[in-house]
């Protein structure tokens, strides 16, 4: 009876944790649905004492949930160019879960290109961040269907880790 009681408590905790995630994701999707027909919107930001920017929004934010990040696009479109295309590819590999040198990432895309272009469900499910990777894959497909992916006009936000960029030293 004690084992049954522990398993019921564990199941309840699991259900409540998933329910909270479900509620948060539904809030994000509802907000996105409300603003989807607006031309643009702004994120209210604040700067802390260390020189770091944070959004003041609770749900739809580029600093929050992966679902929220997968829905956000810039208003202005820019061509990738050579460096932008490389950063886009590195970002895609990272959100899939592939880390390593540029050669490793290039090899990853040579072997997985058809899976991405066909949006193969079994491949997409294995991504470290499935929501982000699916969003990225749609942009990849649009860029690759263009004759020159580096000239493709994109508004997809590519996150770059700037942990050691020196700005933190200036802000301190």
mmCIF file of C-alpha atoms in Angstrom:
data_model
loop_
_atom_site.group_PDB
_atom_site.id
_atom_site.type_symbol
_atom_site.label_atom_id
_atom_site.label_comp_id
_atom_site.label_asym_id
_atom_site.label_seq_id
_atom_site.Cartn_x
_atom_site.Cartn_y
_atom_site.Cartn_z
ATOM 1 C CA UNK A 1 0.000 0.000 0.000
ATOM 2 C CA UNK A 2 2.921 2.355 0.749
ATOM 3 C CA UNK A 3 4.398 1.691 -2.715
ATOM 4 C CA UNK A 4 1.032 2.461 -4.326
ATOM 5 C CA UNK A 5 0.805 5.689 -2.349
ATOM 6 C CA UNK A 6 4.311 6.762 -3.480
ATOM 7 C CA UNK A 7 3.559 5.967 -7.116
ATOM 8 C CA UNK A 8 0.291 7.933 -6.968
ATOM 9 C CA UNK A 9 2.169 10.948 -5.553
ATOM 10 C CA UNK A 10 4.831 10.589 -8.247
ATOM 11 C CA UNK A 11 2.199 10.344 -10.996
ATOM 12 C CA UNK A 12 0.434 13.417 -9.625
ATOM 13 C CA UNK A 13 3.704 15.418 -9.647
ATOM 14 C CA UNK A 14 4.373 14.318 -13.220
ATOM 15 C CA UNK A 15 0.881 15.269 -14.380
ATOM 16 C CA UNK A 16 1.043 18.658 -12.666
ATOM 17 C CA UNK A 17 4.483 19.416 -14.143
ATOM 18 C CA UNK A 18 3.264 18.560 -17.639
ATOM 19 C CA UNK A 19 0.030 20.475 -17.082
ATOM 20 C CA UNK A 20 2.008 23.596 -16.189
ATOM 21 C CA UNK A 21 4.060 23.246 -19.375
ATOM 22 C CA UNK A 22 0.876 22.715 -21.356
ATOM 23 C CA UNK A 23 -0.682 25.877 -19.894
ATOM 24 C CA UNK A 24 2.416 27.950 -20.648
ATOM 25 C CA UNK A 25 2.625 26.660 -24.218
ATOM 26 C CA UNK A 26 -1.073 27.363 -24.781
ATOM 27 C CA UNK A 27 -0.613 30.923 -23.506
ATOM 28 C CA UNK A 28 2.283 31.420 -25.924
ATOM 29 C CA UNK A 29 0.273 30.045 -28.839
ATOM 30 C CA UNK A 30 -2.767 32.172 -27.931
ATOM 31 C CA UNK A 31 -0.647 35.340 -27.789
ATOM 32 C CA UNK A 32 0.964 34.436 -31.114
ATOM 33 C CA UNK A 33 -2.472 33.857 -32.614
ATOM 34 C CA UNK A 34 -3.664 37.264 -31.408
ATOM 35 C CA UNK A 35 -0.704 39.167 -32.884
ATOM 36 C CA UNK A 36 -0.156 37.112 -36.034
ATOM 37 C CA UNK A 37 -1.922 39.653 -38.272
ATOM 38 C CA UNK A 38 -0.045 42.679 -36.937
ATOM 39 C CA UNK A 39 2.759 44.033 -39.086
ATOM 40 C CA UNK A 40 5.216 44.238 -36.214
ATOM 41 C CA UNK A 41 5.506 44.466 -32.437
ATOM 42 C CA UNK A 42 8.198 45.420 -29.968
ATOM 43 C CA UNK A 43 9.613 43.739 -26.907
ATOM 44 C CA UNK A 44 9.918 46.009 -23.882
ATOM 45 C CA UNK A 45 13.458 45.519 -22.581
ATOM 46 C CA UNK A 46 15.402 46.538 -19.528
ATOM 47 C CA UNK A 47 19.112 46.636 -18.834
ATOM 48 C CA UNK A 48 20.459 45.247 -15.576
ATOM 49 C CA UNK A 49 23.479 46.548 -13.673
ATOM 50 C CA UNK A 50 25.780 44.115 -15.542
ATOM 51 C CA UNK A 51 24.799 45.463 -18.961
ATOM 52 C CA UNK A 52 22.550 42.548 -19.908
ATOM 53 C CA UNK A 53 19.261 42.994 -21.744
ATOM 54 C CA UNK A 54 16.135 41.183 -20.585
ATOM 55 C CA UNK A 55 12.603 41.203 -21.941
ATOM 56 C CA UNK A 56 9.717 42.258 -19.739
ATOM 57 C CA UNK A 57 7.217 39.962 -21.448
ATOM 58 C CA UNK A 58 6.145 36.813 -19.662
ATOM 59 C CA UNK A 59 5.373 34.350 -22.409
ATOM 60 C CA UNK A 60 6.215 35.359 -25.980
ATOM 61 C CA UNK A 61 9.896 36.231 -25.757
ATOM 62 C CA UNK A 62 13.145 35.346 -27.461
ATOM 63 C CA UNK A 63 14.603 34.588 -24.030
ATOM 64 C CA UNK A 64 11.930 32.180 -22.895
ATOM 65 C CA UNK A 65 10.330 28.974 -24.032
ATOM 66 C CA UNK A 66 11.605 27.220 -27.183
ATOM 67 C CA UNK A 67 8.119 27.335 -28.696
ATOM 68 C CA UNK A 68 8.055 31.121 -28.294
ATOM 69 C CA UNK A 69 11.487 31.445 -29.882
ATOM 70 C CA UNK A 70 10.454 29.250 -32.806
ATOM 71 C CA UNK A 71 7.567 31.635 -33.604
ATOM 72 C CA UNK A 72 9.507 34.921 -33.610
ATOM 73 C CA UNK A 73 10.780 36.552 -36.812
ATOM 74 C CA UNK A 74 12.404 39.902 -37.505
ATOM 75 C CA UNK A 75 10.380 42.480 -39.387
ATOM 76 C CA UNK A 76 13.149 43.326 -41.895
ATOM 77 C CA UNK A 77 14.585 40.653 -44.148
ATOM 78 C CA UNK A 78 18.309 40.517 -44.945
ATOM 79 C CA UNK A 79 20.344 38.393 -47.327
ATOM 80 C CA UNK A 80 22.353 35.673 -45.597
ATOM 81 C CA UNK A 81 25.601 36.284 -47.501
ATOM 82 C CA UNK A 82 28.496 33.875 -46.874
ATOM 83 C CA UNK A 83 29.024 34.408 -43.144
ATOM 84 C CA UNK A 84 25.294 34.567 -42.390
ATOM 85 C CA UNK A 85 24.673 31.285 -44.223
ATOM 86 C CA UNK A 86 27.467 29.619 -42.234
ATOM 87 C CA UNK A 87 26.064 30.950 -38.952
ATOM 88 C CA UNK A 88 22.580 29.791 -39.981
ATOM 89 C CA UNK A 89 23.926 26.293 -40.669
ATOM 90 C CA UNK A 90 25.878 26.189 -37.395
ATOM 91 C CA UNK A 91 22.782 27.314 -35.496
ATOM 92 C CA UNK A 92 20.687 24.600 -37.177
ATOM 93 C CA UNK A 93 23.225 21.926 -36.291
ATOM 94 C CA UNK A 94 23.418 23.166 -32.697
ATOM 95 C CA UNK A 95 19.662 23.124 -32.143
ATOM 96 C CA UNK A 96 19.548 19.635 -33.626
ATOM 97 C CA UNK A 97 22.220 18.559 -31.161
ATOM 98 C CA UNK A 98 25.282 18.320 -33.409
ATOM 99 C CA UNK A 99 28.348 20.109 -32.090
ATOM 100 C CA UNK A 100 31.826 20.263 -33.489
ATOM 101 C CA UNK A 101 33.981 21.894 -36.107
ATOM 102 C CA UNK A 102 32.690 23.505 -39.273
ATOM 103 C CA UNK A 103 33.737 20.359 -41.182
ATOM 104 C CA UNK A 104 31.620 18.196 -38.844
ATOM 105 C CA UNK A 105 28.629 20.462 -39.391
ATOM 106 C CA UNK A 106 29.106 20.457 -43.179
ATOM 107 C CA UNK A 107 29.247 16.656 -43.122
ATOM 108 C CA UNK A 108 26.097 16.573 -40.974
ATOM 109 C CA UNK A 109 24.195 18.581 -43.587
ATOM 110 C CA UNK A 110 25.542 16.509 -46.481
ATOM 111 C CA UNK A 111 24.174 13.352 -44.888
ATOM 112 C CA UNK A 112 20.941 14.833 -43.478
ATOM 113 C CA UNK A 113 19.958 17.227 -46.282
ATOM 114 C CA UNK A 114 17.235 14.962 -47.718
ATOM 115 C CA UNK A 115 15.719 14.361 -44.265
ATOM 116 C CA UNK A 116 15.478 18.111 -43.727
ATOM 117 C CA UNK A 117 14.068 18.855 -47.181
ATOM 118 C CA UNK A 118 11.416 16.132 -46.765
ATOM 119 C CA UNK A 119 10.706 17.133 -43.150
ATOM 120 C CA UNK A 120 11.147 13.509 -42.130
ATOM 121 C CA UNK A 121 9.225 13.115 -38.854
ATOM 122 C CA UNK A 122 11.467 10.398 -37.399
ATOM 123 C CA UNK A 123 14.509 12.622 -38.041
ATOM 124 C CA UNK A 124 12.877 15.767 -36.650
ATOM 125 C CA UNK A 125 11.804 14.001 -33.439
ATOM 126 C CA UNK A 126 15.452 13.297 -32.593
ATOM 127 C CA UNK A 127 16.369 16.985 -32.437
ATOM 128 C CA UNK A 128 17.496 18.367 -29.099
ATOM 129 C CA UNK A 129 15.019 21.253 -29.546
ATOM 130 C CA UNK A 130 12.338 19.900 -31.913
ATOM 131 C CA UNK A 131 10.233 23.101 -32.058
ATOM 132 C CA UNK A 132 13.231 25.244 -32.917
ATOM 133 C CA UNK A 133 14.628 22.749 -35.391
ATOM 134 C CA UNK A 134 11.333 22.397 -37.264
ATOM 135 C CA UNK A 135 11.100 26.181 -37.501
ATOM 136 C CA UNK A 136 14.707 26.291 -38.702
ATOM 137 C CA UNK A 137 14.061 23.491 -41.229
ATOM 138 C CA UNK A 138 11.233 25.443 -42.859
ATOM 139 C CA UNK A 139 13.573 28.410 -43.349
ATOM 140 C CA UNK A 140 16.338 26.094 -44.611
ATOM 141 C CA UNK A 141 13.973 24.612 -47.183
ATOM 142 C CA UNK A 142 12.932 28.069 -48.414
ATOM 143 C CA UNK A 143 16.562 29.194 -48.660
ATOM 144 C CA UNK A 144 17.725 25.991 -50.353
ATOM 145 C CA UNK A 145 14.882 26.099 -52.890
ATOM 146 C CA UNK A 146 16.208 29.508 -53.859
ATOM 147 C CA UNK A 147 18.897 29.225 -56.571
ATOM 148 C CA UNK A 148 21.453 30.861 -54.285
ATOM 149 C CA UNK A 149 20.822 30.251 -50.553
ATOM 150 C CA UNK A 150 23.363 32.918 -49.579
ATOM 151 C CA UNK A 151 21.309 35.547 -51.438
ATOM 152 C CA UNK A 152 18.043 34.393 -49.833
ATOM 153 C CA UNK A 153 16.232 37.187 -47.978
ATOM 154 C CA UNK A 154 15.487 35.890 -44.483
ATOM 155 C CA UNK A 155 14.037 37.295 -41.284
ATOM 156 C CA UNK A 156 14.910 34.228 -39.201
ATOM 157 C CA UNK A 157 16.700 35.089 -35.919
ATOM 158 C CA UNK A 158 19.968 33.205 -35.483
ATOM 159 C CA UNK A 159 21.154 33.166 -31.887
ATOM 160 C CA UNK A 160 24.895 33.428 -31.361
ATOM 161 C CA UNK A 161 26.685 32.750 -28.088
ATOM 162 C CA UNK A 162 28.588 35.911 -27.158
ATOM 163 C CA UNK A 163 29.796 34.691 -23.793
ATOM 164 C CA UNK A 164 33.387 35.829 -24.303
ATOM 165 C CA UNK A 165 32.935 38.861 -26.542
ATOM 166 C CA UNK A 166 34.500 41.499 -24.276
ATOM 167 C CA UNK A 167 31.297 43.537 -23.844
ATOM 168 C CA UNK A 168 30.860 42.049 -20.388
ATOM 169 C CA UNK A 169 34.258 43.422 -19.396
ATOM 170 C CA UNK A 170 33.307 46.896 -20.592
ATOM 171 C CA UNK A 171 29.961 46.708 -18.751
ATOM 172 C CA UNK A 172 31.653 45.712 -15.500
#
